[in-house]
XYZ file of N, CA and C in Angstrom:
426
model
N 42.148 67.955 -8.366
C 41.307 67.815 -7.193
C 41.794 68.699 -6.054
N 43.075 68.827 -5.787
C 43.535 69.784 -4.410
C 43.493 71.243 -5.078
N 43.269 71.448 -6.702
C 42.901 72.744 -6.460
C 41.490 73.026 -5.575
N 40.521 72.197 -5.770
C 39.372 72.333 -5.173
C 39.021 72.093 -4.003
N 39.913 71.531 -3.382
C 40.446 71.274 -1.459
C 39.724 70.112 -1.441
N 39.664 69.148 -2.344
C 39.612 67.956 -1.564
C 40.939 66.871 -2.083
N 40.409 65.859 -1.325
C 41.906 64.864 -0.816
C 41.877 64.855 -2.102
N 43.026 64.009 -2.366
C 44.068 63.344 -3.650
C 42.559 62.338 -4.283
N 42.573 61.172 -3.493
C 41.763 60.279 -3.669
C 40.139 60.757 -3.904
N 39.576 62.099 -4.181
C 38.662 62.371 -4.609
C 37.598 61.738 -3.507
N 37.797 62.244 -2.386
C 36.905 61.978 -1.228
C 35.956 63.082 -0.843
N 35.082 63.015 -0.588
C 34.185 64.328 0.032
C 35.466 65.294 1.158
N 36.284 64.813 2.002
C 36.427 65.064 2.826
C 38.173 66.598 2.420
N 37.691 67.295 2.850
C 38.619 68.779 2.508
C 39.819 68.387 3.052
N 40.999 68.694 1.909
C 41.947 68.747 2.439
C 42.527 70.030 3.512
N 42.893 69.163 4.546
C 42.845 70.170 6.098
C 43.606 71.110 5.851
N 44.667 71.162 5.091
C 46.037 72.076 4.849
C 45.737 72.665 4.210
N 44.824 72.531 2.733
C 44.146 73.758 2.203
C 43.576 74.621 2.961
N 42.451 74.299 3.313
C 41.729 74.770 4.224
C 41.864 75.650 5.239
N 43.302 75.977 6.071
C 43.905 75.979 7.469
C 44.443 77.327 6.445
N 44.590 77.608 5.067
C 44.976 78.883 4.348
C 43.660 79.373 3.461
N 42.953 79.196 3.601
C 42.215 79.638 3.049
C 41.288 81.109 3.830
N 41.110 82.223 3.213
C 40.749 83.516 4.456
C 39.660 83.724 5.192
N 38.672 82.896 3.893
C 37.462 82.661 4.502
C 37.325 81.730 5.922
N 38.136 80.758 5.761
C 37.603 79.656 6.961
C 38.305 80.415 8.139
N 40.081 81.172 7.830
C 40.519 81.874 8.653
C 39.644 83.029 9.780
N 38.726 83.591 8.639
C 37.881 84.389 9.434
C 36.801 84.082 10.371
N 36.248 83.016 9.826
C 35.260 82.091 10.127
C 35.888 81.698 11.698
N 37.064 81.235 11.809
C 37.746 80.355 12.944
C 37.945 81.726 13.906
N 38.175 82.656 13.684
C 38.755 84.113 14.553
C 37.445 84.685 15.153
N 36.192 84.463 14.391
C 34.856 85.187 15.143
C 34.421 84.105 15.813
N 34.410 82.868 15.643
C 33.504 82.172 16.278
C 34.558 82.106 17.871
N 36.229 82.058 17.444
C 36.989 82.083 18.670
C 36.374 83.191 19.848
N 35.813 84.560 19.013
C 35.494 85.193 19.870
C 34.275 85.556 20.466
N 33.018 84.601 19.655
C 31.875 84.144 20.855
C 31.655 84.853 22.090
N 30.987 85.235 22.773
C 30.963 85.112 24.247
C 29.295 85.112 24.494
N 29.193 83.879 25.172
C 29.411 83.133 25.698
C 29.803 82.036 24.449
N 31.020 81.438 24.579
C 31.221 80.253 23.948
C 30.514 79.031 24.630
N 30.997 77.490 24.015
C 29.500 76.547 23.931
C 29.872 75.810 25.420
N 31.379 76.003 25.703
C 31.323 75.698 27.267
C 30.713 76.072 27.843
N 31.416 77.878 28.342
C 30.247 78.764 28.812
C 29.351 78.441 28.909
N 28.705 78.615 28.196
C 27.127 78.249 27.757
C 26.848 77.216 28.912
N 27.752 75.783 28.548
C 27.373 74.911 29.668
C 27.410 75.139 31.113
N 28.239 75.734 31.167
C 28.209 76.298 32.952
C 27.374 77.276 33.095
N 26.586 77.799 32.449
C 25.996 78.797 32.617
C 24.374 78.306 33.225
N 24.498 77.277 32.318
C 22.992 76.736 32.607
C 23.116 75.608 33.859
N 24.076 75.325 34.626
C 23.945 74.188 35.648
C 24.082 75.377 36.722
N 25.151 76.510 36.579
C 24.644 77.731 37.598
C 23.341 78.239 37.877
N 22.416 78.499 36.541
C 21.469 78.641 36.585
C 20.423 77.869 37.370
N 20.565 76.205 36.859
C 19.697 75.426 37.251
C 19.831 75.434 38.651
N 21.723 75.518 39.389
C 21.441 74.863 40.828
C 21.359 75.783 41.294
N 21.127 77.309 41.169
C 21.088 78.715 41.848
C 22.530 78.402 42.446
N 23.600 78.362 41.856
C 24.882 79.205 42.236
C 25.063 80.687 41.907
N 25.400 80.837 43.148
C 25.492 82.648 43.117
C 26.839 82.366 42.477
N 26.905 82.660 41.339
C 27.747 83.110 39.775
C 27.153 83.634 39.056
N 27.869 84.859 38.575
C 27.103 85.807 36.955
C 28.559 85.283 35.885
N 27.748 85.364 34.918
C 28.786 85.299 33.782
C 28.633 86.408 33.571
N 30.453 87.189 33.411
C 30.976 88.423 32.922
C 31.625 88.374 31.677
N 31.670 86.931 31.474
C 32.537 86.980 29.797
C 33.681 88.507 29.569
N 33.118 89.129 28.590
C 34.020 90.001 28.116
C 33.996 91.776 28.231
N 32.390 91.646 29.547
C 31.959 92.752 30.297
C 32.860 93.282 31.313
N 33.524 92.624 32.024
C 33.830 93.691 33.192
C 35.165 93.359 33.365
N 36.306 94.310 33.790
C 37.226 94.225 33.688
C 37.826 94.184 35.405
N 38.969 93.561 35.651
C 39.950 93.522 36.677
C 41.508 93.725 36.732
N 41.970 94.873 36.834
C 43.273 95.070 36.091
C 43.157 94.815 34.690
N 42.513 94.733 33.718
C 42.530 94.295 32.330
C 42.329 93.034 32.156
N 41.704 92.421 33.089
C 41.540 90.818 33.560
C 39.764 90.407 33.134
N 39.934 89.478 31.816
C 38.146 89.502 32.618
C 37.858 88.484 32.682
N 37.505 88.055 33.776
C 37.172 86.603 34.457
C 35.777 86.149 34.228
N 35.578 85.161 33.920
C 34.209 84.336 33.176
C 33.028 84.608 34.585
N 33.701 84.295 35.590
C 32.230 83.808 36.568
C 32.846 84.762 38.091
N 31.652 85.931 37.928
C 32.356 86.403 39.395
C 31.019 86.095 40.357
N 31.271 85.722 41.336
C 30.363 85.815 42.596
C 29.397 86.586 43.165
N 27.611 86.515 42.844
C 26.809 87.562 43.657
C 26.470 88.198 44.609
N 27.128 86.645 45.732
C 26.592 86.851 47.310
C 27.452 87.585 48.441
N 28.409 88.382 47.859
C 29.098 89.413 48.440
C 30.653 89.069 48.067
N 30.952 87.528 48.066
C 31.924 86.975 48.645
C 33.087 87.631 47.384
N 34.270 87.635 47.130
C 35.129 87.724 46.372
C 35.676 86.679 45.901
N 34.921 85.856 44.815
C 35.178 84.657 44.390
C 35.150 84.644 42.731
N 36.001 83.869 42.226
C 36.141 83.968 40.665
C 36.404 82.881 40.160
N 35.863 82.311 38.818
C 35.844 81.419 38.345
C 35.826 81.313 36.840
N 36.821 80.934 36.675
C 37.898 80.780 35.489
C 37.808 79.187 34.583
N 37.137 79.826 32.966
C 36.997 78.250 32.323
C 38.482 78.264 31.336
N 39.711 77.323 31.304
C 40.466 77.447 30.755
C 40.610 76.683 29.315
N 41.110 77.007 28.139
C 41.782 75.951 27.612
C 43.065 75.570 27.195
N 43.487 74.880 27.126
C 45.086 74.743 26.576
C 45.402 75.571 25.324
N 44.472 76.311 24.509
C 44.614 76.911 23.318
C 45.323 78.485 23.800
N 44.632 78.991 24.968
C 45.122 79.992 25.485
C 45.344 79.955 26.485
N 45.789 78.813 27.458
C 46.164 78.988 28.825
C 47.283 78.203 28.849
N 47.804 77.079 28.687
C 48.717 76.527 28.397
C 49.967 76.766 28.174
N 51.012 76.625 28.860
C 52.597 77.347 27.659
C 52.794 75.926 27.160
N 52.517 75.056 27.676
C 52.696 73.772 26.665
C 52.812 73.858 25.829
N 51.061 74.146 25.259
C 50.335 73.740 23.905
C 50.767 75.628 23.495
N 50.913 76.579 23.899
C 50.705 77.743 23.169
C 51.807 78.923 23.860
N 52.781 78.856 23.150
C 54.141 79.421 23.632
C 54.280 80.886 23.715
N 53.190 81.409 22.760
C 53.345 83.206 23.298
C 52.261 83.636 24.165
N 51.628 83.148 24.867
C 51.193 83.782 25.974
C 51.492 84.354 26.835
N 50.791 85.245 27.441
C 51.293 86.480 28.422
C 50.941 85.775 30.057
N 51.745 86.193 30.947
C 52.133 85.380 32.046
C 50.170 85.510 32.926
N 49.787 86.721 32.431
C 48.346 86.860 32.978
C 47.548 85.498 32.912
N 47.552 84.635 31.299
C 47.009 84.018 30.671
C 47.217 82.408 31.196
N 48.170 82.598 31.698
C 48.390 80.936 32.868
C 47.739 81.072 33.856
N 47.817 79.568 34.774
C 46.856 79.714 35.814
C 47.624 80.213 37.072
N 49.106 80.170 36.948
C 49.647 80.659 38.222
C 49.535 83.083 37.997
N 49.690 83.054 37.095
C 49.582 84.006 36.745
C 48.186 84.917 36.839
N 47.712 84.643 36.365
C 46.107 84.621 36.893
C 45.522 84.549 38.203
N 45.998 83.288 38.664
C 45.317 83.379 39.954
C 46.160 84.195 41.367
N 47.571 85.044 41.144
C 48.275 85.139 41.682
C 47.561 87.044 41.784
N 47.209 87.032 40.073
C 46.957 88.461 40.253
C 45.598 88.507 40.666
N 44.875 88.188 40.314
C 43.287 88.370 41.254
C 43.549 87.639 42.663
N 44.336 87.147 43.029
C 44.293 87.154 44.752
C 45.201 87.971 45.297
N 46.149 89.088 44.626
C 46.094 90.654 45.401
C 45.128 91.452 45.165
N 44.262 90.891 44.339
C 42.680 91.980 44.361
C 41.765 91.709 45.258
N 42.511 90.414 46.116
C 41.379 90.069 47.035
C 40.499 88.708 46.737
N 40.789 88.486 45.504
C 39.604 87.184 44.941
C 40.531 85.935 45.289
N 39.497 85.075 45.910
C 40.009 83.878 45.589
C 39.381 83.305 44.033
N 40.319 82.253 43.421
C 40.193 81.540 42.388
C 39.697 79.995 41.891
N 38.730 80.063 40.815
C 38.663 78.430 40.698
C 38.874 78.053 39.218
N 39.885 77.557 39.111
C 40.103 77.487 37.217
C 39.257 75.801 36.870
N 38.793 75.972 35.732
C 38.318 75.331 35.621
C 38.892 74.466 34.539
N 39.246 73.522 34.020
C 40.142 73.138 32.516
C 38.871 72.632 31.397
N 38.743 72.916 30.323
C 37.420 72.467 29.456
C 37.486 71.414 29.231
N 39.011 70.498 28.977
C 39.231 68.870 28.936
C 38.586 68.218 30.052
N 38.438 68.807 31.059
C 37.962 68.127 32.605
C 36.792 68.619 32.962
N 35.862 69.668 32.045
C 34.365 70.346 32.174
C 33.570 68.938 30.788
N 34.364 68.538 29.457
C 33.805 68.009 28.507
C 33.839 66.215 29.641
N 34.487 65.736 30.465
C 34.838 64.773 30.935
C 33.583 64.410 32.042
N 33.283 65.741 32.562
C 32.612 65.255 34.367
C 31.035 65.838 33.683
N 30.060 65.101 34.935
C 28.913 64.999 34.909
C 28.325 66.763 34.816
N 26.912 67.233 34.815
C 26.865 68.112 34.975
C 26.519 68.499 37.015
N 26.072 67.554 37.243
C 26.177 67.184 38.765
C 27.499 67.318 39.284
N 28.423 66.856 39.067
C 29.778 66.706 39.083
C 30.139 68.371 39.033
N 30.166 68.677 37.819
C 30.667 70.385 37.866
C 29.928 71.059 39.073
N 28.463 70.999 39.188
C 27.898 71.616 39.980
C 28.387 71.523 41.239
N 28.675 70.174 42.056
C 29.171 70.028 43.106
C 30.316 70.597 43.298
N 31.258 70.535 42.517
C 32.442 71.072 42.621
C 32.717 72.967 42.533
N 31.718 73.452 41.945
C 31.269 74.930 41.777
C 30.699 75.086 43.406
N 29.813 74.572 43.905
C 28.758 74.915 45.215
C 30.096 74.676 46.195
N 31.054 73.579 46.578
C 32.185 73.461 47.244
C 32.824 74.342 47.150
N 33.873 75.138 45.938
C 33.940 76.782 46.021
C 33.450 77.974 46.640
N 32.079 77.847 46.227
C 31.777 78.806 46.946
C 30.623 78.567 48.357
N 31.128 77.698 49.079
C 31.246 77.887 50.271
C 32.267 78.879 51.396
């Protein structure tokens, strides 16, 4: 049975450790990582939309020092807005990251470019209302 990746006990359900080596799912997990707009995104994209926050999503379009920040500001202002996750922002959860990729790091270097910063965490975007994000986005960019 674990040649065929499922459990011992002959369950529908794939054994995870097979699986986690296997090249196909490997590849599978590496393109969808690189999405843009991923399904957060996505969500902020549409409550910007809905409440007319002057935010564009730049995803993986425009660069800042080699920086590219999810949500830059239309209405002149120099404002940026950053969706994080612990997968790549974290030194907690993810120990080779580059000092850019934290939030002190990040927000230290786009505010000698002039930008102020709003990081956003996806544990605390999957948690709050979409009202909730919105309010807290429109308070920014005041």
């Amino acid at each position: 049975m674990r040649l065929l990746g499922l459990s011992r006990k002959g369950s529908k359900r794939p054994d995870l450790a097979l699986m986690n080596k296997d090249p196909r799912i490997i590849a599978k997990k590496i393109r969808s990582s690189n999405k843009s707009p991923n399904g957060i995104e996505s969500r902020v994209i549409s409550i910007i939309n809905s409440d007319k926050i002057p935010l564009k999503y730049k995803g993986k379009s425009s660069t800042f020092n080699g920086m590219k920040p999810d949500f830059v500001s239309t209405n002149g202002k120099k404002k940026v807005v950053e969706i994080f996750g612990r997968r790549f922002h974290d030194p907690r959860y993810n120990k080779t990251i580059r000092i850019l990729q934290t939030v002190k790091g990040r927000t230290k270097a786009l505010n000698e470019l002039g930008y102020q910063v709003k990081i956003l965490w996806d544990s605390d975007i999957y948690k709050l209302t979409d009202e909730r994000i919105a309010d807290e986005l429109k308070r920014f960019m005041k």
